[in-house]
């Protein structure tokens, strides 16, 4: 197999080492750092009092005991929204493994068991300080990769989430060269606003989901006007497609536009169709197609593959 890249790809711990511990808990970040991840991801949403927390969903339902602790605080749609709770209230909640939307069991069977530990939701500031501490203790750089979640939704609730994330990074000293940062968002308008109006110094990654389809070379050139990279769903790279479908050239086209490519999400327990294991998936996406790194719930498996493929 002809390798498409010669430099070492980066390992981005998706919500921490979330294949092993409840996502976005500080212990999941510490485990990912100990496993050798280069970047630790933060999904960021806001509370009612405008505090930024590291949490994936707009609602607390699938990850916490909110329905037990705060009965009657759901909206009429039946959901408990982070933005309806103060940070003090959110600090009283316990976080566990992600449950299925219908609440019938864990989203991923075989991951960390219920009731085996007590975990809380960290604020963005707490997590940035924690990661800085980890980097100092480990004696190596650790990058952060915050995602600005649903910026329009937050703006409608009176919060400029992107401005808050950038302010937290600046206040925490993350502009320094030994502290790698990527900012990510699905919302192109928000990334354009960061690049233009805010003259944000942190590199930006345009996330791409399956619904948007594979972007054309023209579209990638437009993205290169306000971002330094793309974060496509693995499915946009042609993983899982049948052999008679035309090959997808997204990574090559993105590189031609000067963009780095960090696909999401490599999971041992949720592989695309046709792959036996994580190694086989990485052989295709990184070694053959040339991705510059991957988001993964299992950083140890990706780090092991990288060390084998890129020794020294
Ligand atoms: O940020 C990359 C990937 O995490 C995007 O999807 O839903 O897991 O935040 P999601
Ligand atoms: Ca994310």
PDB file of C-alpha atoms and ligand atoms in Angstrom:
ATOM      1  CA  UNK A   1       0.000   0.000   0.000  1.00  0.00           C
ATOM      2  CA  UNK A   2       1.484   3.392  -1.008  1.00  0.00           C
ATOM      3  CA  UNK A   3       1.471   5.733   2.026  1.00  0.00           C
ATOM      4  CA  UNK A   4      -0.253   9.088   1.464  1.00  0.00           C
ATOM      5  CA  UNK A   5       1.524  10.782   4.317  1.00  0.00           C
ATOM      6  CA  UNK A   6       5.014  10.731   5.770  1.00  0.00           C
ATOM      7  CA  UNK A   7       4.545  12.921   8.864  1.00  0.00           C
ATOM      8  CA  UNK A   8       3.046  11.672  12.095  1.00  0.00           C
ATOM      9  CA  UNK A   9      -0.749  12.178  12.366  1.00  0.00           C
ATOM     10  CA  UNK A  10      -2.246  13.657  15.527  1.00  0.00           C
ATOM     11  CA  UNK A  11      -4.447  11.756  17.965  1.00  0.00           C
ATOM     12  CA  UNK A  12      -7.452  13.735  19.196  1.00  0.00           C
ATOM     13  CA  UNK A  13      -9.183  12.211  22.217  1.00  0.00           C
ATOM     14  CA  UNK A  14     -12.881  12.573  21.381  1.00  0.00           C
ATOM     15  CA  UNK A  15     -14.578  13.752  24.606  1.00  0.00           C
ATOM     16  CA  UNK A  16     -11.474  12.318  26.371  1.00  0.00           C
ATOM     17  CA  UNK A  17     -10.806   8.588  26.489  1.00  0.00           C
ATOM     18  CA  UNK A  18     -14.579   8.241  26.243  1.00  0.00           C
ATOM     19  CA  UNK A  19     -14.424   4.591  25.214  1.00  0.00           C
ATOM     20  CA  UNK A  20     -13.297   3.820  28.775  1.00  0.00           C
ATOM     21  CA  UNK A  21     -14.771   6.484  31.092  1.00  0.00           C
ATOM     22  CA  UNK A  22     -17.866   8.717  30.922  1.00  0.00           C
ATOM     23  CA  UNK A  23     -17.322  11.361  28.246  1.00  0.00           C
ATOM     24  CA  UNK A  24     -16.053  14.829  29.118  1.00  0.00           C
ATOM     25  CA  UNK A  25     -15.184  13.975  32.699  1.00  0.00           C
ATOM     26  CA  UNK A  26     -11.783  15.155  33.899  1.00  0.00           C
ATOM     27  CA  UNK A  27     -10.695  11.570  34.548  1.00  0.00           C
ATOM     28  CA  UNK A  28     -11.488  10.728  30.918  1.00  0.00           C
ATOM     29  CA  UNK A  29      -9.194  13.598  29.889  1.00  0.00           C
ATOM     30  CA  UNK A  30      -6.454  12.433  32.263  1.00  0.00           C
ATOM     31  CA  UNK A  31      -6.666   8.876  30.936  1.00  0.00           C
ATOM     32  CA  UNK A  32      -6.424  10.146  27.342  1.00  0.00           C
ATOM     33  CA  UNK A  33      -3.352  12.198  28.231  1.00  0.00           C
ATOM     34  CA  UNK A  34      -1.780   9.178  29.929  1.00  0.00           C
ATOM     35  CA  UNK A  35      -2.484   7.103  26.818  1.00  0.00           C
ATOM     36  CA  UNK A  36      -0.484   9.550  24.729  1.00  0.00           C
ATOM     37  CA  UNK A  37      -3.161  11.614  22.961  1.00  0.00           C
ATOM     38  CA  UNK A  38      -1.950  14.866  21.383  1.00  0.00           C
ATOM     39  CA  UNK A  39      -5.229  16.794  21.745  1.00  0.00           C
ATOM     40  CA  UNK A  40      -8.103  16.545  24.213  1.00  0.00           C
ATOM     41  CA  UNK A  41     -11.500  17.635  22.860  1.00  0.00           C
ATOM     42  CA  UNK A  42     -14.002  19.910  24.607  1.00  0.00           C
ATOM     43  CA  UNK A  43     -17.621  20.315  23.491  1.00  0.00           C
ATOM     44  CA  UNK A  44     -18.798  23.583  25.025  1.00  0.00           C
ATOM     45  CA  UNK A  45     -22.305  24.732  26.008  1.00  0.00           C
ATOM     46  CA  UNK A  46     -23.555  27.396  28.453  1.00  0.00           C
ATOM     47  CA  UNK A  47     -25.522  27.449  31.687  1.00  0.00           C
ATOM     48  CA  UNK A  48     -28.349  29.837  32.652  1.00  0.00           C
ATOM     49  CA  UNK A  49     -25.885  32.141  34.407  1.00  0.00           C
ATOM     50  CA  UNK A  50     -23.610  32.260  31.356  1.00  0.00           C
ATOM     51  CA  UNK A  51     -20.923  29.880  32.617  1.00  0.00           C
ATOM     52  CA  UNK A  52     -19.306  27.680  29.970  1.00  0.00           C
ATOM     53  CA  UNK A  53     -19.279  23.958  30.692  1.00  0.00           C
ATOM     54  CA  UNK A  54     -17.655  21.022  28.889  1.00  0.00           C
ATOM     55  CA  UNK A  55     -20.635  18.940  27.832  1.00  0.00           C
ATOM     56  CA  UNK A  56     -21.750  17.584  24.467  1.00  0.00           C
ATOM     57  CA  UNK A  57     -25.525  17.993  24.514  1.00  0.00           C
ATOM     58  CA  UNK A  58     -27.798  21.014  24.852  1.00  0.00           C
ATOM     59  CA  UNK A  59     -29.805  18.833  27.233  1.00  0.00           C
ATOM     60  CA  UNK A  60     -28.761  17.007  30.392  1.00  0.00           C
ATOM     61  CA  UNK A  61     -31.063  14.011  29.920  1.00  0.00           C
ATOM     62  CA  UNK A  62     -28.809  11.358  28.374  1.00  0.00           C
ATOM     63  CA  UNK A  63     -25.792  11.810  30.650  1.00  0.00           C
ATOM     64  CA  UNK A  64     -26.945  12.859  34.135  1.00  0.00           C
ATOM     65  CA  UNK A  65     -29.434  12.214  36.939  1.00  0.00           C
ATOM     66  CA  UNK A  66     -31.175  15.558  36.309  1.00  0.00           C
ATOM     67  CA  UNK A  67     -34.673  14.054  36.176  1.00  0.00           C
ATOM     68  CA  UNK A  68     -34.199  12.645  39.694  1.00  0.00           C
ATOM     69  CA  UNK A  69     -32.498  15.700  41.211  1.00  0.00           C
ATOM     70  CA  UNK A  70     -34.713  18.335  39.570  1.00  0.00           C
ATOM     71  CA  UNK A  71     -38.112  16.727  38.832  1.00  0.00           C
ATOM     72  CA  UNK A  72     -40.452  19.179  37.161  1.00  0.00           C
ATOM     73  CA  UNK A  73     -37.702  21.272  35.562  1.00  0.00           C
ATOM     74  CA  UNK A  74     -38.090  19.814  32.064  1.00  0.00           C
ATOM     75  CA  UNK A  75     -39.466  22.009  29.305  1.00  0.00           C
ATOM     76  CA  UNK A  76     -42.781  21.085  27.692  1.00  0.00           C
ATOM     77  CA  UNK A  77     -40.839  18.955  25.194  1.00  0.00           C
ATOM     78  CA  UNK A  78     -39.788  16.754  28.129  1.00  0.00           C
ATOM     79  CA  UNK A  79     -36.088  17.734  28.005  1.00  0.00           C
ATOM     80  CA  UNK A  80     -33.865  19.317  30.674  1.00  0.00           C
ATOM     81  CA  UNK A  81     -31.755  22.023  29.015  1.00  0.00           C
ATOM     82  CA  UNK A  82     -28.336  23.055  30.343  1.00  0.00           C
ATOM     83  CA  UNK A  83     -29.274  26.688  29.676  1.00  0.00           C
ATOM     84  CA  UNK A  84     -32.183  26.413  32.162  1.00  0.00           C
ATOM     85  CA  UNK A  85     -29.877  25.485  35.084  1.00  0.00           C
ATOM     86  CA  UNK A  86     -27.302  27.548  36.959  1.00  0.00           C
ATOM     87  CA  UNK A  87     -23.767  26.269  37.333  1.00  0.00           C
ATOM     88  CA  UNK A  88     -24.433  25.705  41.045  1.00  0.00           C
ATOM     89  CA  UNK A  89     -27.360  23.448  40.133  1.00  0.00           C
ATOM     90  CA  UNK A  90     -25.380  21.601  37.475  1.00  0.00           C
ATOM     91  CA  UNK A  91     -22.623  20.941  39.998  1.00  0.00           C
ATOM     92  CA  UNK A  92     -25.086  18.876  42.040  1.00  0.00           C
ATOM     93  CA  UNK A  93     -25.605  16.415  39.171  1.00  0.00           C
ATOM     94  CA  UNK A  94     -23.832  13.095  38.661  1.00  0.00           C
ATOM     95  CA  UNK A  95     -22.569  12.178  35.190  1.00  0.00           C
ATOM     96  CA  UNK A  96     -22.518   8.623  33.903  1.00  0.00           C
ATOM     97  CA  UNK A  97     -22.206   6.747  30.641  1.00  0.00           C
ATOM     98  CA  UNK A  98     -24.323   8.080  27.776  1.00  0.00           C
ATOM     99  CA  UNK A  99     -27.735   6.418  27.610  1.00  0.00           C
ATOM    100  CA  UNK A 100     -29.801   5.723  24.498  1.00  0.00           C
ATOM    101  CA  UNK A 101     -32.258   8.523  23.665  1.00  0.00           C
ATOM    102  CA  UNK A 102     -35.172   6.356  24.874  1.00  0.00           C
ATOM    103  CA  UNK A 103     -33.345   5.767  28.178  1.00  0.00           C
ATOM    104  CA  UNK A 104     -33.431   1.989  27.820  1.00  0.00           C
ATOM    105  CA  UNK A 105     -29.708   1.388  28.400  1.00  0.00           C
ATOM    106  CA  UNK A 106     -26.188   2.535  27.585  1.00  0.00           C
ATOM    107  CA  UNK A 107     -25.502   3.947  24.114  1.00  0.00           C
ATOM    108  CA  UNK A 108     -22.433   1.701  23.908  1.00  0.00           C
ATOM    109  CA  UNK A 109     -22.730  -1.620  25.739  1.00  0.00           C
ATOM    110  CA  UNK A 110     -19.510  -2.777  27.354  1.00  0.00           C
ATOM    111  CA  UNK A 111     -18.153   0.652  28.288  1.00  0.00           C
ATOM    112  CA  UNK A 112     -17.814   1.991  31.847  1.00  0.00           C
ATOM    113  CA  UNK A 113     -20.514   0.482  34.083  1.00  0.00           C
ATOM    114  CA  UNK A 114     -23.229   2.472  35.871  1.00  0.00           C
ATOM    115  CA  UNK A 115     -22.687   3.255  39.536  1.00  0.00           C
ATOM    116  CA  UNK A 116     -18.954   2.485  39.612  1.00  0.00           C
ATOM    117  CA  UNK A 117     -17.866   6.078  40.223  1.00  0.00           C
ATOM    118  CA  UNK A 118     -19.134   9.609  40.805  1.00  0.00           C
ATOM    119  CA  UNK A 119     -18.321  12.158  38.124  1.00  0.00           C
ATOM    120  CA  UNK A 120     -19.226  15.797  37.549  1.00  0.00           C
ATOM    121  CA  UNK A 121     -19.461  18.219  34.652  1.00  0.00           C
ATOM    122  CA  UNK A 122     -16.390  20.512  34.542  1.00  0.00           C
ATOM    123  CA  UNK A 123     -16.430  24.153  33.506  1.00  0.00           C
ATOM    124  CA  UNK A 124     -14.309  25.108  30.523  1.00  0.00           C
ATOM    125  CA  UNK A 125     -12.009  27.128  32.761  1.00  0.00           C
ATOM    126  CA  UNK A 126     -11.541  24.212  35.160  1.00  0.00           C
ATOM    127  CA  UNK A 127     -10.759  21.863  32.313  1.00  0.00           C
ATOM    128  CA  UNK A 128      -8.256  24.208  30.649  1.00  0.00           C
ATOM    129  CA  UNK A 129      -6.415  24.613  33.960  1.00  0.00           C
ATOM    130  CA  UNK A 130      -6.524  20.840  34.526  1.00  0.00           C
ATOM    131  CA  UNK A 131      -5.047  20.110  31.093  1.00  0.00           C
ATOM    132  CA  UNK A 132      -2.355  22.719  31.599  1.00  0.00           C
ATOM    133  CA  UNK A 133      -1.519  20.968  34.873  1.00  0.00           C
ATOM    134  CA  UNK A 134      -1.433  17.583  33.158  1.00  0.00           C
ATOM    135  CA  UNK A 135       0.899  18.902  30.455  1.00  0.00           C
ATOM    136  CA  UNK A 136       3.271  20.273  33.078  1.00  0.00           C
ATOM    137  CA  UNK A 137       3.201  17.052  35.090  1.00  0.00           C
ATOM    138  CA  UNK A 138       3.748  14.877  32.010  1.00  0.00           C
ATOM    139  CA  UNK A 139       6.427  17.190  30.659  1.00  0.00           C
ATOM    140  CA  UNK A 140       4.983  17.369  27.162  1.00  0.00           C
ATOM    141  CA  UNK A 141       2.568  19.634  25.268  1.00  0.00           C
ATOM    142  CA  UNK A 142      -1.124  18.753  25.349  1.00  0.00           C
ATOM    143  CA  UNK A 143      -3.451  20.451  22.903  1.00  0.00           C
ATOM    144  CA  UNK A 144      -7.076  21.439  23.364  1.00  0.00           C
ATOM    145  CA  UNK A 145      -9.750  21.284  20.681  1.00  0.00           C
ATOM    146  CA  UNK A 146     -12.916  23.138  21.813  1.00  0.00           C
ATOM    147  CA  UNK A 147     -16.104  22.823  19.765  1.00  0.00           C
ATOM    148  CA  UNK A 148     -18.533  25.734  19.816  1.00  0.00           C
ATOM    149  CA  UNK A 149     -21.889  23.965  20.078  1.00  0.00           C
ATOM    150  CA  UNK A 150     -24.984  25.467  18.415  1.00  0.00           C
ATOM    151  CA  UNK A 151     -23.837  29.118  18.409  1.00  0.00           C
ATOM    152  CA  UNK A 152     -27.143  30.434  16.978  1.00  0.00           C
ATOM    153  CA  UNK A 153     -29.146  28.639  19.642  1.00  0.00           C
ATOM    154  CA  UNK A 154     -26.949  30.133  22.347  1.00  0.00           C
ATOM    155  CA  UNK A 155     -27.207  33.612  20.793  1.00  0.00           C
ATOM    156  CA  UNK A 156     -30.999  33.327  20.922  1.00  0.00           C
ATOM    157  CA  UNK A 157     -30.545  32.704  24.656  1.00  0.00           C
ATOM    158  CA  UNK A 158     -28.361  35.819  25.020  1.00  0.00           C
ATOM    159  CA  UNK A 159     -24.940  34.132  24.968  1.00  0.00           C
ATOM    160  CA  UNK A 160     -22.068  34.668  22.510  1.00  0.00           C
ATOM    161  CA  UNK A 161     -20.548  31.231  22.958  1.00  0.00           C
ATOM    162  CA  UNK A 162     -17.641  31.697  20.527  1.00  0.00           C
ATOM    163  CA  UNK A 163     -16.551  34.915  22.205  1.00  0.00           C
ATOM    164  CA  UNK A 164     -16.699  33.179  25.586  1.00  0.00           C
ATOM    165  CA  UNK A 165     -14.579  30.251  24.406  1.00  0.00           C
ATOM    166  CA  UNK A 166     -11.947  32.534  22.892  1.00  0.00           C
ATOM    167  CA  UNK A 167     -11.874  34.661  26.054  1.00  0.00           C
ATOM    168  CA  UNK A 168     -11.370  31.539  28.196  1.00  0.00           C
ATOM    169  CA  UNK A 169      -8.492  30.390  25.985  1.00  0.00           C
ATOM    170  CA  UNK A 170      -6.847  33.806  26.080  1.00  0.00           C
ATOM    171  CA  UNK A 171      -7.294  34.150  29.844  1.00  0.00           C
ATOM    172  CA  UNK A 172      -5.812  30.684  30.349  1.00  0.00           C
ATOM    173  CA  UNK A 173      -2.692  31.548  28.351  1.00  0.00           C
ATOM    174  CA  UNK A 174      -3.517  29.223  25.433  1.00  0.00           C
ATOM    175  CA  UNK A 175      -2.113  31.671  22.901  1.00  0.00           C
ATOM    176  CA  UNK A 176       1.388  30.456  23.813  1.00  0.00           C
ATOM    177  CA  UNK A 177       3.172  28.378  21.129  1.00  0.00           C
ATOM    178  CA  UNK A 178       3.677  25.283  23.302  1.00  0.00           C
ATOM    179  CA  UNK A 179      -0.083  25.083  23.882  1.00  0.00           C
ATOM    180  CA  UNK A 180      -1.654  23.785  20.662  1.00  0.00           C
ATOM    181  CA  UNK A 181      -5.274  24.775  20.010  1.00  0.00           C
ATOM    182  CA  UNK A 182      -7.849  24.135  17.304  1.00  0.00           C
ATOM    183  CA  UNK A 183     -11.318  25.684  17.464  1.00  0.00           C
ATOM    184  CA  UNK A 184     -14.052  23.659  15.737  1.00  0.00           C
ATOM    185  CA  UNK A 185     -17.639  24.319  14.736  1.00  0.00           C
ATOM    186  CA  UNK A 186     -20.274  22.971  12.331  1.00  0.00           C
ATOM    187  CA  UNK A 187     -21.559  26.523  11.753  1.00  0.00           C
ATOM    188  CA  UNK A 188     -19.633  28.143   8.884  1.00  0.00           C
ATOM    189  CA  UNK A 189     -21.019  31.605   9.665  1.00  0.00           C
ATOM    190  CA  UNK A 190     -19.652  31.421  13.191  1.00  0.00           C
ATOM    191  CA  UNK A 191     -16.170  30.433  12.000  1.00  0.00           C
ATOM    192  CA  UNK A 192     -16.264  33.268   9.442  1.00  0.00           C
ATOM    193  CA  UNK A 193     -17.248  35.686  12.217  1.00  0.00           C
ATOM    194  CA  UNK A 194     -14.353  34.444  14.361  1.00  0.00           C
ATOM    195  CA  UNK A 195     -11.908  34.880  11.487  1.00  0.00           C
ATOM    196  CA  UNK A 196     -13.182  38.317  10.468  1.00  0.00           C
ATOM    197  CA  UNK A 197     -14.861  40.321  13.191  1.00  0.00           C
ATOM    198  CA  UNK A 198     -12.944  38.767  16.065  1.00  0.00           C
ATOM    199  CA  UNK A 199      -9.605  38.281  14.268  1.00  0.00           C
ATOM    200  CA  UNK A 200      -9.291  35.116  16.315  1.00  0.00           C
ATOM    201  CA  UNK A 201      -5.693  33.884  16.478  1.00  0.00           C
ATOM    202  CA  UNK A 202      -6.567  30.233  17.045  1.00  0.00           C
ATOM    203  CA  UNK A 203      -6.693  27.898  14.025  1.00  0.00           C
ATOM    204  CA  UNK A 204     -10.214  26.940  13.045  1.00  0.00           C
ATOM    205  CA  UNK A 205     -11.683  23.673  11.763  1.00  0.00           C
ATOM    206  CA  UNK A 206     -14.910  23.472   9.766  1.00  0.00           C
ATOM    207  CA  UNK A 207     -16.819  20.386  10.853  1.00  0.00           C
ATOM    208  CA  UNK A 208     -18.706  18.598   8.078  1.00  0.00           C
ATOM    209  CA  UNK A 209     -21.561  16.176   8.611  1.00  0.00           C
ATOM    210  CA  UNK A 210     -23.002  13.568   6.298  1.00  0.00           C
ATOM    211  CA  UNK A 211     -26.113  15.632   5.570  1.00  0.00           C
ATOM    212  CA  UNK A 212     -24.039  18.333   3.856  1.00  0.00           C
ATOM    213  CA  UNK A 213     -22.501  15.841   1.415  1.00  0.00           C
ATOM    214  CA  UNK A 214     -18.918  15.819   0.143  1.00  0.00           C
ATOM    215  CA  UNK A 215     -17.800  19.434  -0.440  1.00  0.00           C
ATOM    216  CA  UNK A 216     -16.575  20.416  -3.895  1.00  0.00           C
ATOM    217  CA  UNK A 217     -13.091  21.817  -4.536  1.00  0.00           C
ATOM    218  CA  UNK A 218     -14.720  25.262  -4.848  1.00  0.00           C
ATOM    219  CA  UNK A 219     -16.365  24.862  -1.462  1.00  0.00           C
ATOM    220  CA  UNK A 220     -13.057  23.743   0.084  1.00  0.00           C
ATOM    221  CA  UNK A 221     -11.353  26.833  -1.333  1.00  0.00           C
ATOM    222  CA  UNK A 222     -14.051  28.964   0.351  1.00  0.00           C
ATOM    223  CA  UNK A 223     -13.473  27.153   3.662  1.00  0.00           C
ATOM    224  CA  UNK A 224      -9.746  27.850   3.327  1.00  0.00           C
ATOM    225  CA  UNK A 225     -10.651  31.549   3.397  1.00  0.00           C
ATOM    226  CA  UNK A 226     -11.685  31.354   7.066  1.00  0.00           C
ATOM    227  CA  UNK A 227     -10.382  28.031   8.432  1.00  0.00           C
ATOM    228  CA  UNK A 228      -7.206  26.002   8.517  1.00  0.00           C
ATOM    229  CA  UNK A 229      -8.799  22.575   8.466  1.00  0.00           C
ATOM    230  CA  UNK A 230     -11.873  20.412   8.052  1.00  0.00           C
ATOM    231  CA  UNK A 231     -13.303  17.795  10.381  1.00  0.00           C
ATOM    232  CA  UNK A 232     -15.402  15.490   8.194  1.00  0.00           C
ATOM    233  CA  UNK A 233     -17.486  12.567   9.318  1.00  0.00           C
ATOM    234  CA  UNK A 234     -15.680   9.351   8.420  1.00  0.00           C
ATOM    235  CA  UNK A 235     -18.618   8.589   6.153  1.00  0.00           C
ATOM    236  CA  UNK A 236     -17.682  11.539   3.916  1.00  0.00           C
ATOM    237  CA  UNK A 237     -14.380   9.777   3.138  1.00  0.00           C
ATOM    238  CA  UNK A 238     -16.118   6.826   1.545  1.00  0.00           C
ATOM    239  CA  UNK A 239     -15.616   4.468   4.486  1.00  0.00           C
ATOM    240  CA  UNK A 240     -18.265   1.831   4.369  1.00  0.00           C
ATOM    241  CA  UNK A 241     -19.217   2.463   0.741  1.00  0.00           C
ATOM    242  CA  UNK A 242     -19.419  -0.393  -1.728  1.00  0.00           C
ATOM    243  CA  UNK A 243     -16.598  -1.081  -4.193  1.00  0.00           C
ATOM    244  CA  UNK A 244     -18.648  -0.027  -7.229  1.00  0.00           C
ATOM    245  CA  UNK A 245     -19.177   3.551  -5.945  1.00  0.00           C
ATOM    246  CA  UNK A 246     -16.750   6.222  -7.248  1.00  0.00           C
ATOM    247  CA  UNK A 247     -13.784   6.927  -4.946  1.00  0.00           C
ATOM    248  CA  UNK A 248     -14.025  10.017  -2.736  1.00  0.00           C
ATOM    249  CA  UNK A 249     -11.136  12.489  -3.113  1.00  0.00           C
ATOM    250  CA  UNK A 250     -12.012  14.746  -0.190  1.00  0.00           C
ATOM    251  CA  UNK A 251      -8.696  14.503   1.678  1.00  0.00           C
ATOM    252  CA  UNK A 252      -6.595  15.143  -1.429  1.00  0.00           C
ATOM    253  CA  UNK A 253      -8.834  18.048  -2.460  1.00  0.00           C
ATOM    254  CA  UNK A 254      -8.655  19.538   1.054  1.00  0.00           C
ATOM    255  CA  UNK A 255      -4.867  19.260   1.077  1.00  0.00           C
ATOM    256  CA  UNK A 256      -4.752  20.961  -2.318  1.00  0.00           C
ATOM    257  CA  UNK A 257      -6.731  23.827  -0.746  1.00  0.00           C
ATOM    258  CA  UNK A 258      -4.198  24.010   2.112  1.00  0.00           C
ATOM    259  CA  UNK A 259      -6.507  22.495   4.736  1.00  0.00           C
ATOM    260  CA  UNK A 260      -5.609  19.857   7.303  1.00  0.00           C
ATOM    261  CA  UNK A 261      -8.102  17.004   7.675  1.00  0.00           C
ATOM    262  CA  UNK A 262      -9.162  15.522  11.032  1.00  0.00           C
ATOM    263  CA  UNK A 263     -12.034  13.038  10.508  1.00  0.00           C
ATOM    264  CA  UNK A 264     -14.370  11.901  13.305  1.00  0.00           C
ATOM    265  CA  UNK A 265     -14.896   9.433  15.037  1.00  0.00           C
ATOM    266  CA  UNK A 266     -12.781   6.249  15.293  1.00  0.00           C
ATOM    267  CA  UNK A 267     -14.521   3.821  17.655  1.00  0.00           C
ATOM    268  CA  UNK A 268     -13.567   0.224  18.327  1.00  0.00           C
ATOM    269  CA  UNK A 269     -17.178  -0.573  19.166  1.00  0.00           C
ATOM    270  CA  UNK A 270     -18.754   1.301  16.236  1.00  0.00           C
ATOM    271  CA  UNK A 271     -16.592   0.672  13.173  1.00  0.00           C
ATOM    272  CA  UNK A 272     -17.807   1.577   9.672  1.00  0.00           C
ATOM    273  CA  UNK A 273     -19.026  -1.397   7.657  1.00  0.00           C
ATOM    274  CA  UNK A 274     -16.268  -3.465   6.106  1.00  0.00           C
ATOM    275  CA  UNK A 275     -13.508  -2.867   8.695  1.00  0.00           C
ATOM    276  CA  UNK A 276     -12.427  -5.608  11.078  1.00  0.00           C
ATOM    277  CA  UNK A 277     -10.700  -3.367  13.602  1.00  0.00           C
ATOM    278  CA  UNK A 278      -9.288   0.094  14.298  1.00  0.00           C
ATOM    279  CA  UNK A 279      -5.938  -0.740  12.657  1.00  0.00           C
ATOM    280  CA  UNK A 280      -7.644  -1.575   9.372  1.00  0.00           C
ATOM    281  CA  UNK A 281      -9.656   1.639   9.457  1.00  0.00           C
ATOM    282  CA  UNK A 282      -6.536   3.725  10.179  1.00  0.00           C
ATOM    283  CA  UNK A 283      -4.590   1.939   7.436  1.00  0.00           C
ATOM    284  CA  UNK A 284      -7.238   3.205   5.034  1.00  0.00           C
ATOM    285  CA  UNK A 285      -8.069   6.683   6.353  1.00  0.00           C
ATOM    286  CA  UNK A 286      -4.633   7.833   7.529  1.00  0.00           C
ATOM    287  CA  UNK A 287      -2.056   5.704   5.741  1.00  0.00           C
ATOM    288  CA  UNK A 288      -3.722   5.439   2.331  1.00  0.00           C
ATOM    289  CA  UNK A 289      -5.974   8.520   2.137  1.00  0.00           C
ATOM    290  CA  UNK A 290      -3.632  10.764   4.150  1.00  0.00           C
ATOM    291  CA  UNK A 291      -5.733  12.179   7.011  1.00  0.00           C
ATOM    292  CA  UNK A 292      -3.667  14.444   9.273  1.00  0.00           C
ATOM    293  CA  UNK A 293      -5.153  13.002  12.454  1.00  0.00           C
ATOM    294  CA  UNK A 294      -8.362  11.495  13.781  1.00  0.00           C
ATOM    295  CA  UNK A 295     -10.851  11.999  16.575  1.00  0.00           C
ATOM    296  CA  UNK A 296     -11.158   8.804  18.584  1.00  0.00           C
ATOM    297  CA  UNK A 297     -12.924   7.467  21.677  1.00  0.00           C
ATOM    298  CA  UNK A 298     -10.017   4.995  22.027  1.00  0.00           C
ATOM    299  CA  UNK A 299      -6.781   7.025  22.026  1.00  0.00           C
ATOM    300  CA  UNK A 300      -4.655   4.079  23.194  1.00  0.00           C
ATOM    301  CA  UNK A 301      -5.502   2.094  20.044  1.00  0.00           C
ATOM    302  CA  UNK A 302      -4.744   5.006  17.718  1.00  0.00           C
ATOM    303  CA  UNK A 303      -1.536   5.930  19.574  1.00  0.00           C
ATOM    304  CA  UNK A 304      -0.367   2.298  19.285  1.00  0.00           C
ATOM    305  CA  UNK A 305      -1.079   2.295  15.536  1.00  0.00           C
ATOM    306  CA  UNK A 306       0.712   5.637  15.051  1.00  0.00           C
ATOM    307  CA  UNK A 307       3.781   4.401  16.967  1.00  0.00           C
ATOM    308  CA  UNK A 308       3.965   1.317  14.777  1.00  0.00           C
ATOM    309  CA  UNK A 309       3.464   3.170  11.505  1.00  0.00           C
ATOM    310  CA  UNK A 310       5.557   6.243  12.393  1.00  0.00           C
ATOM    311  CA  UNK A 311       8.380   4.980  14.661  1.00  0.00           C
ATOM    312  CA  UNK A 312      10.985   7.349  16.094  1.00  0.00           C
TER     313      UNK A 312
HETATM  314  O1  LIG B   1     -16.045  17.479  16.887  1.00  0.00           O
HETATM  315  C1  LIG B   1     -15.862  16.344  16.126  1.00  0.00           C
HETATM  316  C2  LIG B   1     -16.993  15.511  16.464  1.00  0.00           C
HETATM  317  O2  LIG B   1     -16.977  15.461  17.843  1.00  0.00           O
HETATM  318  C3  LIG B   1     -18.271  16.129  15.969  1.00  0.00           C
HETATM  319  O3  LIG B   1     -19.349  15.442  16.385  1.00  0.00           O
HETATM  320  O4  LIG B   1     -21.340  15.274  17.778  1.00  0.00           O
HETATM  321  O5  LIG B   1     -19.266  14.135  18.477  1.00  0.00           O
HETATM  322  O6  LIG B   1     -19.445  16.612  18.636  1.00  0.00           O
HETATM  323  P1  LIG B   1     -19.856  15.363  17.891  1.00  0.00           P
HETATM  324 CA1  LIG B   2     -17.314  17.431  19.171  1.00  0.00          CA
END
